[in-house]
Coordinates of C-alpha atoms in Angstrom, one line a residue:
M9 CA -0.1 0.2 0.0
I10 CA 1.0 3.7 -0.3
K11 CA 0.6 5.6 3.0
K12 CA 0.8 9.5 3.6
I13 CA 2.7 10.2 6.8
S14 CA 3.8 13.5 8.4
L15 CA 7.4 13.2 10.0
R16 CA 9.0 15.9 12.5
L17 CA 12.6 15.6 12.1
L18 CA 16.0 16.8 13.2
P19 CA 18.0 18.5 10.0
H20 CA 20.8 15.6 9.8
E21 CA 17.8 13.0 10.0
A22 CA 15.9 14.5 7.5
A23 CA 19.1 14.5 5.2
D24 CA 19.3 10.7 5.7
P25 CA 16.8 8.5 3.4
A26 CA 17.6 5.4 6.0
S27 CA 16.6 7.7 9.1
V28 CA 13.7 8.9 7.3
T29 CA 12.8 5.1 6.4
S30 CA 13.2 4.4 10.0
Y31 CA 10.9 7.0 11.2
I32 CA 8.1 5.9 8.6
A33 CA 8.5 2.4 9.9
A34 CA 8.1 3.5 13.3
G35 CA 5.1 5.7 12.6
T36 CA 3.1 3.3 10.5
G37 CA 3.9 0.0 12.8
S38 CA 6.0 -1.6 9.9
Q39 CA 9.5 -2.9 9.6
A40 CA 12.0 -1.0 7.8
S41 CA 12.6 -3.9 5.2
H42 CA 8.6 -3.7 4.1
I43 CA 9.2 -0.1 3.1
S44 CA 10.7 0.0 -0.6
G45 CA 10.7 4.0 -0.9
Y46 CA 8.9 7.0 -0.2
H47 CA 8.1 10.3 -2.3
I48 CA 8.4 13.7 -0.5
L49 CA 5.2 15.6 -0.9
K50 CA 5.9 18.5 1.3
K51 CA 9.0 19.7 2.8
S52 CA 9.3 22.9 5.0
I53 CA 11.3 24.2 7.9
D54 CA 10.4 25.2 11.7
A55 CA 12.8 27.4 13.3
R56 CA 10.6 28.8 15.8
G57 CA 11.9 27.4 18.7
R58 CA 15.6 26.8 20.0
Q59 CA 15.9 23.4 17.9
V60 CA 15.3 23.6 14.2
W61 CA 13.3 20.8 12.7
I62 CA 12.4 19.3 9.2
N63 CA 8.5 19.1 8.4
L64 CA 8.1 16.2 5.9
I65 CA 4.8 14.8 4.3
V66 CA 5.5 11.8 2.5
D67 CA 3.9 8.9 0.6
A68 CA 5.6 5.8 2.0
F69 CA 5.6 2.4 -0.1
I70 CA 4.6 -0.5 2.3
D71 CA 4.6 -4.0 0.9
E72 CA 4.8 -3.1 -2.9
P73 CA 7.4 -1.9 -5.4
F74 CA 8.6 1.8 -5.4
T75 CA 7.9 3.6 -8.6
K76 CA 9.2 6.9 -9.3
R77 CA 7.3 10.2 -9.0
T78 CA 4.6 10.6 -11.7
L79 CA 5.2 13.8 -13.7
T80 CA 2.7 16.1 -15.6
D81 CA 2.8 14.9 -19.3
F82 CA 2.3 17.9 -21.5
H83 CA 1.6 17.7 -25.0
F84 CA 2.8 20.3 -27.7
K85 CA 1.1 20.3 -31.1
D86 CA 2.8 21.4 -34.4
V87 CA 1.5 24.8 -35.2
S88 CA 3.3 25.5 -38.3
N89 CA 0.6 25.6 -40.3
S90 CA -2.1 27.0 -37.9
R91 CA -4.6 29.7 -39.1
H92 CA -4.7 31.4 -36.0
K93 CA -1.6 33.7 -35.5
I94 CA -1.0 35.6 -31.8
I95 CA 1.9 38.3 -31.2
I96 CA 3.3 38.0 -28.0
A97 CA 5.4 41.1 -26.9
G98 CA 8.2 39.9 -24.5
A99 CA 10.1 36.6 -23.7
G100 CA 9.6 37.0 -20.0
P101 CA 7.8 34.2 -17.8
A102 CA 4.6 35.5 -19.1
G103 CA 5.3 35.4 -22.7
L104 CA 7.0 31.9 -22.4
F105 CA 4.3 30.3 -20.6
A106 CA 1.7 32.1 -22.9
A107 CA 3.5 30.7 -26.1
L108 CA 3.7 27.1 -24.6
R109 CA -0.1 27.3 -23.8
L110 CA -0.9 28.7 -26.9
I111 CA 1.0 25.8 -28.9
E112 CA -0.7 23.3 -26.9
H113 CA -4.4 24.8 -28.0
G114 CA -2.9 24.7 -31.7
I115 CA -2.3 28.2 -32.2
Q116 CA 1.1 29.7 -33.5
P117 CA 2.8 32.1 -31.2
I118 CA 5.0 35.0 -32.8
V119 CA 7.1 36.2 -29.6
L120 CA 8.7 39.1 -30.3
E121 CA 12.1 39.9 -27.7
R122 CA 13.4 43.3 -27.6
G123 CA 16.6 41.8 -26.2
K124 CA 19.0 39.0 -27.1
D125 CA 19.2 35.2 -26.6
V126 CA 20.6 33.8 -23.3
R127 CA 24.3 33.5 -24.2
A128 CA 24.6 37.0 -26.2
R129 CA 23.0 38.5 -23.1
R130 CA 25.4 36.9 -20.6
R131 CA 28.1 39.0 -22.4
D132 CA 26.1 42.2 -21.8
L133 CA 25.8 41.6 -18.3
A134 CA 29.5 41.0 -17.9
I135 CA 30.2 44.4 -19.5
L136 CA 27.7 46.2 -17.2
N137 CA 29.3 44.6 -13.9
K138 CA 32.9 45.2 -15.1
E139 CA 33.0 48.3 -17.4
G140 CA 29.6 50.3 -16.1
I141 CA 28.2 50.2 -19.5
V142 CA 24.5 49.2 -19.9
D143 CA 22.7 48.0 -23.1
P144 CA 19.1 49.4 -23.0
E145 CA 17.9 46.5 -24.8
S146 CA 20.2 43.8 -23.4
N147 CA 20.4 43.7 -19.5
Y148 CA 19.0 42.1 -16.3
C149 CA 15.5 43.2 -17.4
F150 CA 15.5 42.7 -21.0
G151 CA 16.1 39.6 -23.2
E152 CA 15.4 35.8 -23.3
G153 CA 13.5 34.8 -20.2
G154 CA 13.2 38.5 -19.2
A155 CA 13.9 39.7 -15.6
G156 CA 13.3 36.0 -14.5
T157 CA 16.2 34.6 -16.2
Y158 CA 18.9 36.3 -14.2
S159 CA 16.8 36.3 -10.8
D160 CA 17.3 34.0 -8.0
G161 CA 14.5 31.8 -9.6
K162 CA 12.0 31.7 -6.6
L163 CA 8.9 29.8 -7.4
Y164 CA 7.0 30.6 -4.2
T165 CA 4.1 32.5 -4.7
R166 CA 0.4 33.3 -2.6
S167 CA -1.4 33.8 -6.0
T168 CA -2.7 30.4 -5.8
K169 CA -6.3 31.6 -7.0
R170 CA -4.6 32.7 -10.4
G171 CA -3.8 29.7 -11.8
D172 CA -2.4 26.4 -11.3
V173 CA 0.9 26.4 -9.6
S174 CA 1.4 22.8 -9.6
R175 CA 1.1 22.9 -13.4
V176 CA 3.4 25.8 -13.9
L177 CA 6.0 24.0 -11.3
N178 CA 5.6 20.7 -13.4
L179 CA 6.3 22.5 -16.6
F180 CA 9.9 23.8 -14.9
V181 CA 10.7 20.2 -14.2
H182 CA 9.7 18.8 -17.7
F183 CA 12.2 21.6 -19.1
G184 CA 15.2 20.7 -16.6
A185 CA 14.6 21.9 -13.1
E186 CA 15.1 19.6 -10.2
E187 CA 11.9 17.7 -8.7
N188 CA 12.6 19.2 -5.4
I189 CA 10.8 22.3 -6.6
L190 CA 7.4 20.4 -6.5
Y191 CA 7.6 19.9 -2.6
D192 CA 9.9 22.5 -1.2
A193 CA 7.9 25.1 0.5
H194 CA 9.6 27.8 -0.8
P195 CA 10.9 26.3 -4.0
H196 CA 13.9 28.2 -6.2
I197 CA 15.8 27.1 -9.2
G198 CA 18.9 29.6 -9.0
T199 CA 20.6 31.9 -11.4
N200 CA 22.9 29.5 -12.9
K201 CA 20.3 26.9 -13.9
L202 CA 17.7 29.0 -15.3
P203 CA 19.1 30.0 -18.2
H204 CA 19.3 26.6 -19.6
I205 CA 15.7 25.9 -18.6
I206 CA 14.6 29.0 -20.6
T207 CA 16.7 28.1 -23.5
A208 CA 15.0 24.7 -23.7
M209 CA 11.3 26.4 -23.7
R210 CA 12.3 28.4 -26.3
K211 CA 13.5 25.7 -28.3
T212 CA 10.3 23.8 -27.7
I213 CA 8.3 26.9 -29.1
E214 CA 10.6 26.6 -32.3
T215 CA 10.5 23.0 -32.7
H216 CA 6.8 22.7 -32.9
G217 CA 6.1 25.8 -35.0
G218 CA 6.2 28.9 -32.8
I219 CA 8.1 31.9 -34.2
F220 CA 10.7 33.3 -32.0
L221 CA 12.4 36.5 -32.9
F222 CA 15.1 38.5 -30.8
E223 CA 16.1 42.1 -31.1
K224 CA 12.5 42.7 -32.3
K225 CA 11.6 45.8 -30.2
V226 CA 8.0 46.8 -30.8
N227 CA 7.6 50.3 -31.1
D228 CA 4.0 50.9 -32.5
F229 CA 0.5 49.6 -32.8
I230 CA -1.3 49.8 -36.2
L231 CA -4.8 50.4 -35.2
E232 CA -7.9 50.0 -37.1
N233 CA -11.4 50.3 -35.9
D234 CA -10.0 50.0 -32.0
I235 CA -8.3 46.7 -33.2
I236 CA -4.6 46.2 -33.5
S237 CA -4.2 44.8 -37.2
A238 CA -0.5 44.8 -36.8
V239 CA 2.8 45.8 -34.8
T240 CA 5.6 47.4 -36.0
T241 CA 9.4 46.9 -34.7
A242 CA 12.1 49.3 -34.3
D243 CA 14.2 48.1 -37.1
G244 CA 11.1 48.5 -39.3
D245 CA 9.7 45.5 -39.7
T246 CA 5.7 44.8 -39.4
F247 CA 4.1 41.6 -37.9
K248 CA 0.2 40.9 -38.5
A249 CA -1.8 38.6 -36.3
Q250 CA -5.1 38.1 -34.8
A251 CA -4.2 39.4 -31.4
V252 CA -1.3 40.8 -29.3
I253 CA -0.4 39.9 -25.8
L254 CA 1.7 42.4 -24.2
A255 CA 4.1 40.8 -21.8
T256 CA 6.9 43.4 -21.8
G257 CA 7.6 43.6 -18.0
H258 CA 7.9 46.2 -15.6
S259 CA 10.7 47.8 -17.0
A260 CA 9.3 48.6 -20.3
R261 CA 8.7 52.2 -19.9
D262 CA 8.7 52.9 -23.8
I263 CA 5.6 50.5 -23.9
F264 CA 3.5 52.7 -21.4
L265 CA 4.8 55.8 -23.2
L266 CA 3.2 54.4 -26.6
L267 CA 0.2 53.6 -25.0
H268 CA -0.4 56.9 -23.3
Q269 CA 0.6 58.9 -26.6
K270 CA -2.0 57.0 -28.8
K271 CA -4.5 57.7 -25.5
I272 CA -4.8 53.9 -25.0
Q273 CA -5.9 53.8 -21.3
I274 CA -3.5 53.5 -18.9
E275 CA -3.5 53.9 -15.0
L276 CA -1.4 55.0 -12.2
K277 CA -0.5 52.0 -9.6
P278 CA 1.2 52.2 -6.3
F279 CA 4.4 50.2 -5.9
A280 CA 7.3 49.9 -3.8
L281 CA 11.0 51.6 -3.5
G282 CA 13.8 51.3 -1.1
V283 CA 17.2 50.0 -0.6
R284 CA 18.9 46.6 -0.9
I285 CA 20.5 45.4 2.4
E286 CA 23.3 43.0 2.7
H287 CA 24.8 40.8 5.8
P288 CA 26.7 38.5 6.2
Q289 CA 25.1 35.2 5.2
E290 CA 26.6 33.5 8.6
L291 CA 24.9 36.4 10.7
I292 CA 21.6 35.4 9.2
N293 CA 21.9 31.7 10.2
H294 CA 23.0 32.5 13.3
I295 CA 20.1 34.5 14.3
Q296 CA 17.3 32.6 12.5
Y297 CA 18.6 29.0 13.3
H298 CA 19.2 30.0 16.8
L299 CA 22.8 28.8 17.0
Y300 CA 23.9 29.8 20.6
T301 CA 25.0 26.2 21.6
S302 CA 28.1 24.4 21.2
S303 CA 30.4 24.5 18.1
A304 CA 29.4 20.8 17.6
D305 CA 26.0 21.4 17.6
K306 CA 26.3 24.4 15.0
K307 CA 28.1 22.3 12.5
L308 CA 25.6 19.4 13.1
Q309 CA 22.6 22.1 12.0
T310 CA 24.0 24.2 9.7
G311 CA 25.5 21.1 7.7
F312 CA 22.2 19.9 6.9
L313 CA 20.5 23.4 6.9
P314 CA 20.0 25.7 3.6
P315 CA 21.6 29.1 3.9
A316 CA 18.9 31.2 6.2
S317 CA 16.3 33.6 4.9
Y318 CA 13.9 35.9 6.4
S319 CA 10.7 38.0 5.7
L320 CA 10.1 41.1 7.7
V321 CA 7.3 43.7 7.7
E322 CA 6.7 46.6 9.9
Q323 CA 3.8 49.6 9.9
V324 CA 5.6 52.7 10.5
D325 CA 3.2 55.8 10.8
Q326 CA 0.4 53.8 8.8
R327 CA 3.1 53.2 6.1
G328 CA 4.4 49.6 5.0
A329 CA 8.2 48.8 5.1
F330 CA 9.0 45.2 4.4
S331 CA 11.3 42.8 2.9
F332 CA 11.1 41.9 -0.9
C333 CA 12.9 39.3 -2.9
M334 CA 15.3 38.0 0.0
C335 CA 18.3 36.3 -1.4
P336 CA 20.4 33.9 1.1
G337 CA 23.8 33.3 -0.3
G338 CA 23.2 35.7 -2.9
I339 CA 24.6 38.7 -5.1
I340 CA 23.2 41.9 -5.4
A341 CA 23.1 42.9 -9.1
P342 CA 22.5 46.0 -11.2
A343 CA 19.5 45.9 -12.9
A344 CA 19.3 49.5 -14.7
T345 CA 17.8 49.5 -18.3
N346 CA 19.1 53.0 -19.1
P347 CA 22.4 54.9 -18.8
G348 CA 22.3 57.4 -16.0
E349 CA 19.8 55.5 -13.5
L350 CA 20.7 53.3 -11.0
V351 CA 18.7 50.3 -9.9
V352 CA 19.8 47.3 -7.7
N353 CA 18.3 43.9 -7.6
G354 CA 19.6 40.5 -6.1
W355 CA 19.8 36.7 -6.9
S356 CA 21.3 33.7 -5.6
P357 CA 22.6 30.4 -7.4
S358 CA 21.1 27.0 -7.0
K359 CA 23.6 26.2 -3.9
R360 CA 23.1 29.4 -2.5
N361 CA 26.9 29.6 -1.4
N362 CA 28.0 33.2 -1.6
P363 CA 29.0 34.5 1.8
Y364 CA 26.2 37.3 1.9
A365 CA 22.6 37.5 2.3
N366 CA 20.8 40.4 0.5
S367 CA 17.1 41.5 0.4
G368 CA 15.2 44.5 -1.0
M369 CA 13.9 46.8 1.9
V370 CA 11.0 48.9 0.1
V371 CA 8.4 51.1 1.3
T372 CA 4.8 51.5 -0.3
V373 CA 4.5 54.4 -2.6
E374 CA 1.1 55.8 -2.9
E375 CA -0.5 58.1 -5.7
K376 CA -0.3 61.0 -2.7
D377 CA 3.3 60.5 -2.6
V378 CA 3.8 61.5 -6.3
Q379 CA 2.1 64.7 -6.8
A380 CA 5.2 66.5 -7.8
F381 CA 5.1 64.4 -10.8
K382 CA 1.0 65.0 -11.5
K383 CA 1.6 66.8 -14.7
Y384 CA 2.3 63.3 -16.2
G385 CA -1.1 62.0 -15.2
A386 CA -1.0 58.1 -15.4
L387 CA 2.9 58.0 -15.6
A388 CA 3.4 60.2 -12.7
A389 CA 4.8 57.1 -10.6
M390 CA 6.9 56.0 -13.4
Y391 CA 8.7 59.4 -13.4
F392 CA 9.0 59.5 -9.8
Q393 CA 10.8 56.1 -10.0
Q394 CA 12.9 57.3 -12.6
S395 CA 14.0 60.4 -10.4
V396 CA 15.0 58.3 -8.0
E397 CA 17.4 56.0 -9.9
Q398 CA 18.6 59.3 -11.5
S399 CA 19.5 60.8 -8.2
A400 CA 20.9 57.1 -6.9
Y401 CA 23.2 57.2 -10.2
T402 CA 24.6 60.6 -9.6
A403 CA 25.2 59.9 -5.9
G404 CA 27.5 56.8 -7.0
G405 CA 29.6 58.7 -9.1
G406 CA 29.0 57.0 -12.4
R407 CA 29.6 53.6 -14.0
F408 CA 27.1 52.2 -11.9
V409 CA 28.9 52.5 -8.7
A410 CA 26.1 52.3 -6.0
P411 CA 26.0 54.7 -3.2
A412 CA 26.0 53.0 0.5
Q413 CA 25.9 53.5 4.0
R414 CA 26.1 51.1 6.9
M415 CA 22.9 50.0 8.3
V416 CA 23.3 51.5 11.8
D417 CA 24.7 54.9 10.4
F418 CA 21.7 55.0 8.1
A419 CA 19.4 54.7 10.7
E420 CA 21.1 57.0 13.1
G421 CA 21.6 59.7 10.3
R422 CA 25.3 59.9 10.4
A423 CA 28.2 59.2 7.5
S424 CA 29.6 56.1 7.1
S425 CA 33.6 56.5 7.3
T426 CA 34.1 53.1 5.6
L427 CA 32.1 50.4 4.3
P428 CA 32.0 46.5 4.5
G429 CA 32.5 43.9 1.9
C430 CA 29.5 43.8 -0.7
S431 CA 28.8 41.4 -3.4
Y432 CA 27.8 44.2 -5.7
L433 CA 30.4 44.2 -8.7
P434 CA 30.2 47.6 -9.8
G435 CA 31.4 48.6 -6.4
I436 CA 30.1 50.9 -3.8
T437 CA 30.9 54.0 -2.2
T438 CA 29.9 55.6 0.9
S439 CA 27.1 58.4 0.5
S440 CA 24.2 59.8 2.6
L441 CA 21.3 58.0 1.6
K442 CA 19.3 61.0 3.1
E443 CA 20.1 63.1 -0.2
V444 CA 19.0 60.0 -2.6
L445 CA 15.6 58.8 -1.5
P446 CA 12.5 60.7 -0.9
P447 CA 12.3 61.7 2.5
F448 CA 9.3 59.8 3.7
V449 CA 11.0 56.4 2.3
Y450 CA 14.1 57.4 4.2
S451 CA 12.2 58.0 7.6
T452 CA 10.4 54.8 7.1
L453 CA 13.3 52.7 6.6
Q454 CA 15.1 54.2 9.5
Q455 CA 12.6 53.3 12.0
G456 CA 11.9 49.8 10.0
F457 CA 15.5 48.8 10.4
K458 CA 15.3 49.5 14.3
A459 CA 11.9 47.5 14.5
F460 CA 13.2 44.6 12.5
G461 CA 16.4 44.6 15.0
K462 CA 13.8 43.8 17.8
K463 CA 12.2 41.1 15.9
M464 CA 15.6 39.6 14.9
K465 CA 18.3 40.0 17.6
G466 CA 21.5 41.0 15.8
Y467 CA 20.0 42.0 12.3
Y468 CA 20.5 45.7 13.4
S469 CA 24.0 45.9 12.7
N470 CA 26.8 48.3 11.1
D471 CA 27.9 44.9 9.7
A472 CA 25.2 45.3 7.2
V473 CA 25.4 47.7 4.1
V474 CA 22.4 49.6 2.8
V475 CA 22.7 49.8 -1.2
A476 CA 20.5 52.2 -3.2
T477 CA 18.3 52.1 -5.1
E478 CA 15.6 49.0 -5.1
S479 CA 12.9 50.6 -7.3
R480 CA 11.8 47.9 -9.5
T481 CA 9.6 45.8 -7.2
S482 CA 6.4 45.9 -9.7
S483 CA 5.2 48.2 -12.4
P484 CA 4.1 51.5 -11.5
V485 CA 1.5 51.6 -14.3
R486 CA -1.5 49.3 -14.6
I487 CA -2.9 48.4 -18.3
P488 CA -6.7 47.7 -17.3
R489 CA -8.4 44.6 -18.7
H490 CA -11.7 42.9 -18.6
P491 CA -12.0 40.6 -15.8
Q492 CA -13.2 37.7 -17.3
L493 CA -12.3 37.9 -21.1
L494 CA -9.0 40.1 -20.2
T495 CA -8.8 42.3 -23.0
H496 CA -8.3 45.9 -22.8
P497 CA -11.4 47.8 -22.5
Q498 CA -10.7 49.9 -25.7
I499 CA -8.4 47.6 -27.8
A500 CA -10.7 44.2 -28.4
N501 CA -7.9 42.2 -29.1
L502 CA -4.9 43.5 -27.0
Y503 CA -4.4 41.6 -23.9
P504 CA -2.1 43.0 -21.1
C505 CA -0.4 40.5 -19.5
A506 CA 1.4 39.8 -15.8
E507 CA 3.8 42.3 -14.2
G508 CA 4.2 44.9 -16.9
A509 CA 0.5 45.4 -16.9
G510 CA 0.3 45.1 -13.0
Y511 CA -1.1 41.5 -12.7
A512 CA 1.8 39.4 -11.4
G513 CA 4.1 39.9 -9.1
G514 CA 6.9 37.0 -9.8
I515 CA 8.1 34.1 -11.9
V516 CA 5.2 31.8 -11.1
S517 CA 2.3 34.3 -10.9
A518 CA 3.7 35.8 -14.3
A519 CA 3.8 32.2 -15.8
M520 CA 0.2 31.6 -14.7
D521 CA -1.3 35.2 -16.0
G522 CA 0.6 34.0 -19.2
E523 CA -1.3 30.8 -19.3
R524 CA -4.6 32.5 -18.3
V525 CA -4.3 35.2 -21.1
A526 CA -3.6 32.3 -23.4
D527 CA -6.6 30.7 -22.5
A528 CA -8.6 33.8 -23.1
V529 CA -7.4 34.3 -26.4
S530 CA -8.1 30.5 -27.4
R531 CA -11.6 30.9 -26.1
R532 CA -11.9 33.8 -28.3
L533 CA -10.5 32.3 -31.5
S534 CA -12.6 29.3 -30.9
G535 CA -15.6 31.4 -30.9
I536 CA -16.9 30.5 -27.0
S537 CA -18.5 33.5 -25.4
F538 CA -18.0 34.6 -22.2
Q539 CA -21.1 33.1 -19.6
P540 CA -20.9 35.5 -16.7
E541 CA -21.1 33.7 -13.3
L542 CA -24.6 33.7 -11.7

């Protein structure tokens, strides 16, 4: 029989299959020799007490042969000769998953990506890191896989009502991700592995008749009677299709401008802005895993535990300050898309084995906060965001060197005479971030850091460095769409999608939104009318 069982184990026990088997035997009243194997269904860490525990839910095979985990089987059709063609602007997670889903429906996707393929893009990132030169079309945000390719590859989402999370995770496994993402409570792939997975997705799209074109920046929509009849690209090409899925990401400001100029409705959207903070990873491990005991016990625990992470939130004068995209064992990266604008982000490799832990620490930005830019209408928050990035670049002195302060110095409002080591490759320079950040962001973070130090003893430390500016947490613009049809209210065949349109906030939620939009396109092409819920 196959029996589901819950286990609570010490870290070194959970890492040893023989120990897990013995606990299964004890929990089921069986002999260990009668257990042929097990599948982990869910794995999580409980570090709330002095002792860290690993919680497992497993399917145990008792008195029957063990079989491998059954993975979802996907069937992609040949769409080379499909009479239905759909343009997808953008090859990030939303665009890729939309393309794959369209192929399952028998529809040919035409993916237009402004940036380069993974390999060429990597060279441009090296130039950005080493020489301080950014290519506006090939960087950490633009190119094959979008911002997700060179991110940490976090696959955790709370957006379970937006789509089938399990399906998305199984698709990642289908294209090369490890099976542990199917059961880890906070799954991630790692920056070193994501490019190969993204490339495998693209090759599948091409193999099955989809069209995938690089360095094709969409720069105009040709409209006829509130329908997009074609799109043009910056190199002068024109592409016709029956619909356009707009999956251009949260940093495609030119698309927001294009929509605004053509009087296609967009809306100002609140977002979050702040800094990225970096601690020694060993310090975060010490805090989160309560390593105050003997060195032998410390070694026993940490040898079988992943680098620790954290999640923090604090209300300061009715304004939220919170951690964002925490990267244990990670690196701070330059995520700007234009010269003269400084943006930082974080990522981790699959082993999360770098000596630093970094996280965005951001503050909610509301419409009331951007009144100085109100002349820009729906683009006010975007221009506010850009102005802070330009201030950070100026404070850093150029070449994407980032302005920075030690954490306690930042909170106490004093200059840092020196800075600790930092993973940010273009380099950091001491600067008063009070002169860089908007006053309400700076003051909220000052109080927030002190409050975080009370929640995590040792977190509030001058061994931590604060680096500006973390500003691309989400889109500062929302592109409206019908709640069920998913089409723009003015343009009947325009489908705003995922992060750039304001409907997602990470790899999985973007992927699910891409699939959801692809399903909506398929229903429309099939002539299936929307039936409102009663």
